[in-house]
Amino acid sequence: MTWHASTELLRGYADGDDLAADVVWAVEVHLESCADCRARLAAQAVSVTPLLDQVWAGLEPSPEPAPVRRGRWLATWATPAMGPWLGMTVLITLLALVADRLIPQPFPSLALLLAPIAPVAGVAAAWARGLDPAHELVAATPRAGLYLVLRRTVAVLAVVIPLLAVATWTSPLRWLLPCLAFTVATLALGAFTGVRRAAAVLVGGWAALVIGPSLVTARPPAVLEPAALGVWAAVLVAGAAVVRLRAAVFTRLEL
């Protein structure tokens, strides 16, 4: 005599009642070989159709557009770690501007001496593992690497350059090209040593070789004279070429 599942058992199975594990296993094994019980189960399942329709209605996409996450675009242009460094840069530049107004001429302008290295700290903070708590997460995104580094570098320059233009409005051509050259040189050297180390080396070298002697001799440095602009242009082009050739390196976390 062939065994068939009872109507009550099939109803409980279809409704998802708390049946014993061995009973559920027996019903499923029987359903695999019994077309009659499968048909009876299908009839029982009709009772849960309204519930299924309700669930599917809840899963359908909403006709209203998803809210735009404001600030997502900001993550590609800046990181919270850049804020303190940019604030420090702004403060130092303002202090240099005040000092220039108080110190009599012909003492060299402090704002002019600091202009080439002003963006370097912000650039170092824009892509540094130790300064950004979300660095690993950002580095795993498809647009991480040089694309993101350049975006954040542009954001730094967008803050620093207008400030420097106000602080040194009488001689913008003397510092603008050196400023861009230092920024690119930081990225180029950073492709080998890490951006933070590169920034520290370049800032330290500029302070020791240019700012210090200029303050001691009270004379503006020759490297910021118009005759040196050709050299700065060559540094800018060479640095950009190195950055382009070493683009893949900027996806590494240790930078």
Short mmCIF file of C-alpha atoms in Angstrom, two decimals:
data_model
loop_
_atom_site.label_atom_id
_atom_site.label_comp_id
_atom_site.label_asym_id
_atom_site.label_seq_id
_atom_site.Cartn_x
_atom_site.Cartn_y
_atom_site.Cartn_z
CA MET A 1 0.00 0.00 0.00
CA THR A 2 1.47 3.39 -1.06
CA TRP A 3 1.78 6.05 1.65
CA HIS A 4 0.59 9.58 0.92
CA ALA A 5 0.96 12.70 2.99
CA SER A 6 -2.19 13.81 4.72
CA THR A 7 -3.95 17.04 3.88
CA GLU A 8 -3.09 18.47 7.31
CA LEU A 9 0.58 17.56 6.88
CA LEU A 10 0.77 19.15 3.44
CA ARG A 11 -0.97 22.27 4.74
CA GLY A 12 1.52 22.55 7.60
CA TYR A 13 4.42 22.01 5.21
CA ALA A 14 3.11 24.67 2.81
CA ASP A 15 2.44 27.16 5.61
CA GLY A 16 5.89 26.66 7.11
CA ASP A 17 4.66 25.26 10.41
CA ASP A 18 7.17 24.07 12.98
CA LEU A 19 7.28 20.41 11.90
CA ALA A 20 9.79 17.91 13.20
CA ALA A 21 12.93 17.62 11.10
CA ASP A 22 12.38 13.96 10.28
CA VAL A 23 8.78 14.68 9.22
CA VAL A 24 9.91 17.47 6.89
CA TRP A 25 12.59 15.21 5.44
CA ALA A 26 10.04 12.40 4.88
CA VAL A 27 7.58 14.75 3.17
CA GLU A 28 10.25 16.17 0.85
CA VAL A 29 11.51 12.72 -0.11
CA HIS A 30 7.95 11.57 -0.82
CA LEU A 31 7.15 14.64 -2.89
CA GLU A 32 10.06 13.90 -5.21
CA SER A 33 8.41 10.66 -6.36
CA CYS A 34 4.69 11.34 -5.91
CA ALA A 35 2.97 13.48 -8.51
CA ASP A 36 -0.40 13.26 -6.71
CA CYS A 37 0.99 14.74 -3.49
CA ARG A 38 2.81 17.44 -5.43
CA ALA A 39 -0.49 18.41 -7.04
CA ARG A 40 -2.20 18.47 -3.65
CA LEU A 41 0.68 20.59 -2.28
CA ALA A 42 0.23 23.05 -5.15
CA ALA A 43 -3.43 23.36 -4.24
CA GLN A 44 -2.47 24.02 -0.63
CA ALA A 45 0.03 26.66 -1.74
CA VAL A 46 -2.79 28.72 -3.25
CA SER A 47 -3.64 29.82 0.28
CA VAL A 48 -0.27 31.54 0.66
CA THR A 49 -0.47 33.35 -2.68
CA PRO A 50 -1.80 36.61 -1.17
CA LEU A 51 1.08 36.59 1.30
CA LEU A 52 3.60 36.05 -1.49
CA ASP A 53 2.05 38.85 -3.52
CA GLN A 54 2.37 41.17 -0.54
CA VAL A 55 6.03 40.25 -0.06
CA TRP A 56 6.84 40.77 -3.75
CA ALA A 57 5.07 44.13 -3.70
CA GLY A 58 7.36 45.18 -0.87
CA LEU A 59 10.40 44.13 -2.87
CA GLU A 60 9.47 46.08 -6.00
CA PRO A 61 11.59 49.19 -6.61
CA SER A 62 10.09 52.38 -5.33
CA PRO A 63 8.83 54.76 -8.04
CA GLU A 64 10.45 57.61 -6.12
CA PRO A 65 14.09 58.26 -6.98
CA ALA A 66 16.61 57.20 -4.38
CA PRO A 67 17.89 60.11 -2.32
CA VAL A 68 21.20 61.47 -3.48
CA ARG A 69 23.88 61.02 -0.89
CA ARG A 70 25.20 64.49 -0.47
CA GLY A 71 28.85 64.49 0.31
CA ARG A 72 29.72 61.34 -1.65
CA TRP A 73 31.38 63.53 -4.28
CA LEU A 74 33.29 65.30 -1.54
CA ALA A 75 35.12 62.09 -0.60
CA THR A 76 36.77 62.07 -4.03
CA TRP A 77 38.03 65.63 -3.59
CA ALA A 78 38.97 65.73 0.07
CA THR A 79 39.45 63.66 3.19
CA PRO A 80 38.85 64.73 6.80
CA ALA A 81 42.58 64.34 7.43
CA MET A 82 43.24 67.24 5.04
CA GLY A 83 41.29 69.73 7.16
CA PRO A 84 43.84 70.30 9.96
CA TRP A 85 46.74 70.48 7.51
CA LEU A 86 44.97 72.98 5.27
CA GLY A 87 43.98 74.97 8.35
CA MET A 88 47.61 75.03 9.46
CA THR A 89 48.66 76.17 5.98
CA VAL A 90 46.12 78.98 6.01
CA LEU A 91 47.21 80.09 9.49
CA ILE A 92 50.92 80.10 8.63
CA THR A 93 50.25 82.05 5.43
CA LEU A 94 48.21 84.64 7.31
CA LEU A 95 50.93 84.98 9.93
CA ALA A 96 53.51 85.44 7.17
CA LEU A 97 51.29 88.10 5.60
CA VAL A 98 51.06 89.95 8.91
CA ALA A 99 54.82 89.70 9.38
CA ASP A 100 55.39 91.14 5.91
CA ARG A 101 53.30 94.16 6.87
CA LEU A 102 55.24 94.69 10.09
CA ILE A 103 58.80 94.01 8.87
CA PRO A 104 60.30 96.91 6.92
CA GLN A 105 61.63 96.48 3.41
CA PRO A 106 63.90 95.32 1.80
CA PHE A 107 63.62 92.23 4.01
CA PRO A 108 62.42 89.29 1.85
CA SER A 109 58.72 88.52 1.98
CA LEU A 110 57.95 85.56 4.27
CA ALA A 111 54.79 84.82 2.29
CA LEU A 112 56.84 84.65 -0.90
CA LEU A 113 59.39 82.33 0.72
CA LEU A 114 56.67 79.98 1.97
CA ALA A 115 54.57 80.04 -1.22
CA PRO A 116 56.36 77.21 -3.09
CA ILE A 117 55.94 74.72 -0.22
CA ALA A 118 52.53 75.91 1.02
CA PRO A 119 50.48 73.15 -0.66
CA VAL A 120 52.89 70.33 0.23
CA ALA A 121 51.44 69.51 3.66
CA GLY A 122 47.92 69.31 2.26
CA VAL A 123 49.07 67.09 -0.59
CA ALA A 124 50.79 64.76 1.87
CA ALA A 125 47.58 64.50 3.90
CA ALA A 126 45.47 63.90 0.80
CA TRP A 127 46.81 60.38 0.28
CA ALA A 128 48.50 59.07 3.41
CA ARG A 129 47.65 55.83 5.16
CA GLY A 130 48.62 57.04 8.61
CA LEU A 131 46.56 60.24 8.41
CA ASP A 132 43.31 58.92 6.92
CA PRO A 133 41.41 56.32 9.00
CA ALA A 134 39.41 55.31 5.92
CA HIS A 135 42.45 54.93 3.67
CA GLU A 136 42.19 51.15 3.22
CA LEU A 137 38.51 51.45 2.30
CA VAL A 138 39.14 54.25 -0.19
CA ALA A 139 42.17 52.47 -1.69
CA ALA A 140 39.95 49.49 -2.55
CA THR A 141 37.57 51.57 -4.70
CA PRO A 142 37.82 51.39 -8.53
CA ARG A 143 38.97 55.01 -8.86
CA ALA A 144 41.62 54.83 -6.19
CA GLY A 145 45.21 55.63 -6.99
CA LEU A 146 46.47 58.45 -9.18
CA TYR A 147 42.96 59.57 -10.19
CA LEU A 148 42.03 60.20 -6.57
CA VAL A 149 45.44 61.66 -5.71
CA LEU A 150 45.17 64.24 -8.49
CA ARG A 151 41.62 65.16 -7.52
CA ARG A 152 42.60 65.78 -3.92
CA THR A 153 45.72 67.65 -5.00
CA VAL A 154 43.56 69.98 -7.08
CA ALA A 155 41.35 70.52 -4.03
CA VAL A 156 44.41 71.53 -2.00
CA LEU A 157 45.59 73.93 -4.69
CA ALA A 158 42.09 75.42 -4.96
CA VAL A 159 42.38 76.46 -1.31
CA VAL A 160 46.04 77.46 -1.16
CA ILE A 161 46.60 79.33 -4.43
CA PRO A 162 43.89 82.00 -3.94
CA LEU A 163 45.20 82.60 -0.42
CA LEU A 164 48.74 83.00 -1.72
CA ALA A 165 47.49 85.28 -4.48
CA VAL A 166 46.10 87.61 -1.83
CA ALA A 167 49.20 87.38 0.36
CA THR A 168 51.66 88.00 -2.51
CA TRP A 169 49.56 89.96 -4.95
CA THR A 170 52.50 92.07 -6.08
CA SER A 171 54.52 89.16 -7.49
CA PRO A 172 52.31 86.18 -8.45
CA LEU A 173 54.55 85.02 -11.29
CA ARG A 174 57.50 84.53 -8.95
CA TRP A 175 55.79 81.88 -6.79
CA LEU A 176 53.04 80.27 -8.91
CA LEU A 177 55.29 78.13 -11.10
CA PRO A 178 57.53 77.08 -8.15
CA CYS A 179 54.39 76.24 -6.18
CA LEU A 180 53.09 73.95 -8.93
CA ALA A 181 56.55 72.46 -9.44
CA PHE A 182 56.87 71.63 -5.72
CA THR A 183 53.42 70.04 -5.72
CA VAL A 184 54.22 67.80 -8.66
CA ALA A 185 57.68 67.05 -7.28
CA THR A 186 56.08 65.87 -4.03
CA LEU A 187 53.98 63.36 -5.96
CA ALA A 188 56.90 62.32 -8.16
CA LEU A 189 59.25 61.69 -5.25
CA GLY A 190 56.37 60.19 -3.31
CA ALA A 191 56.01 57.51 -5.97
CA PHE A 192 59.33 56.13 -4.70
CA THR A 193 59.46 57.04 -1.02
CA GLY A 194 55.85 57.69 -0.02
CA VAL A 195 54.10 61.04 -0.21
CA ARG A 196 54.63 61.93 3.46
CA ARG A 197 58.36 61.25 3.31
CA ALA A 198 58.67 63.17 0.06
CA ALA A 199 56.86 66.16 1.57
CA ALA A 200 59.11 66.13 4.63
CA VAL A 201 62.28 65.97 2.51
CA LEU A 202 61.24 68.77 0.16
CA VAL A 203 59.98 71.07 2.89
CA GLY A 204 63.07 70.46 5.01
CA GLY A 205 65.39 71.03 2.05
CA TRP A 206 63.64 74.25 1.05
CA ALA A 207 63.72 75.56 4.61
CA ALA A 208 67.41 74.76 5.05
CA LEU A 209 68.68 75.83 1.63
CA VAL A 210 66.41 78.76 0.76
CA ILE A 211 64.36 80.16 3.64
CA GLY A 212 67.14 80.03 6.23
CA PRO A 213 69.84 81.72 4.12
CA SER A 214 67.36 84.34 2.86
CA LEU A 215 66.43 85.33 6.40
CA VAL A 216 70.06 85.46 7.46
CA THR A 217 71.21 87.58 4.53
CA ALA A 218 67.94 89.58 4.31
CA ARG A 219 67.98 89.08 0.55
CA PRO A 220 65.40 87.35 -1.66
CA PRO A 221 66.59 84.00 -3.04
CA ALA A 222 67.79 83.76 -6.62
CA VAL A 223 65.59 80.69 -7.22
CA LEU A 224 62.50 82.92 -6.98
CA GLU A 225 63.75 85.47 -9.45
CA PRO A 226 62.17 85.61 -12.95
CA ALA A 227 65.37 84.22 -14.46
CA ALA A 228 64.77 80.89 -12.67
CA LEU A 229 61.29 80.30 -14.10
CA GLY A 230 62.69 78.14 -16.89
CA VAL A 231 64.23 75.78 -14.35
CA TRP A 232 60.92 75.53 -12.47
CA ALA A 233 59.12 74.77 -15.71
CA ALA A 234 61.57 71.94 -16.41
CA VAL A 235 61.04 70.55 -12.89
CA LEU A 236 57.28 70.69 -13.40
CA VAL A 237 57.41 68.80 -16.72
CA ALA A 238 59.88 66.21 -15.43
CA GLY A 239 57.84 65.64 -12.29
CA ALA A 240 54.63 65.21 -14.27
CA ALA A 241 56.35 62.63 -16.48
CA VAL A 242 57.52 60.64 -13.46
CA VAL A 243 54.06 60.74 -11.90
CA ARG A 244 52.54 59.46 -15.13
CA LEU A 245 55.06 56.63 -15.44
CA ARG A 246 54.63 55.62 -11.80
CA ALA A 247 50.84 55.98 -11.74
CA ALA A 248 50.21 52.39 -10.63
CA VAL A 249 52.25 52.89 -7.47
CA PHE A 250 49.66 55.21 -5.93
CA THR A 251 47.23 52.34 -5.39
CA ARG A 252 49.52 50.81 -2.75
CA LEU A 253 48.55 51.31 0.86
CA GLU A 254 52.03 52.06 2.12
CA LEU A 255 52.09 55.36 0.25
#
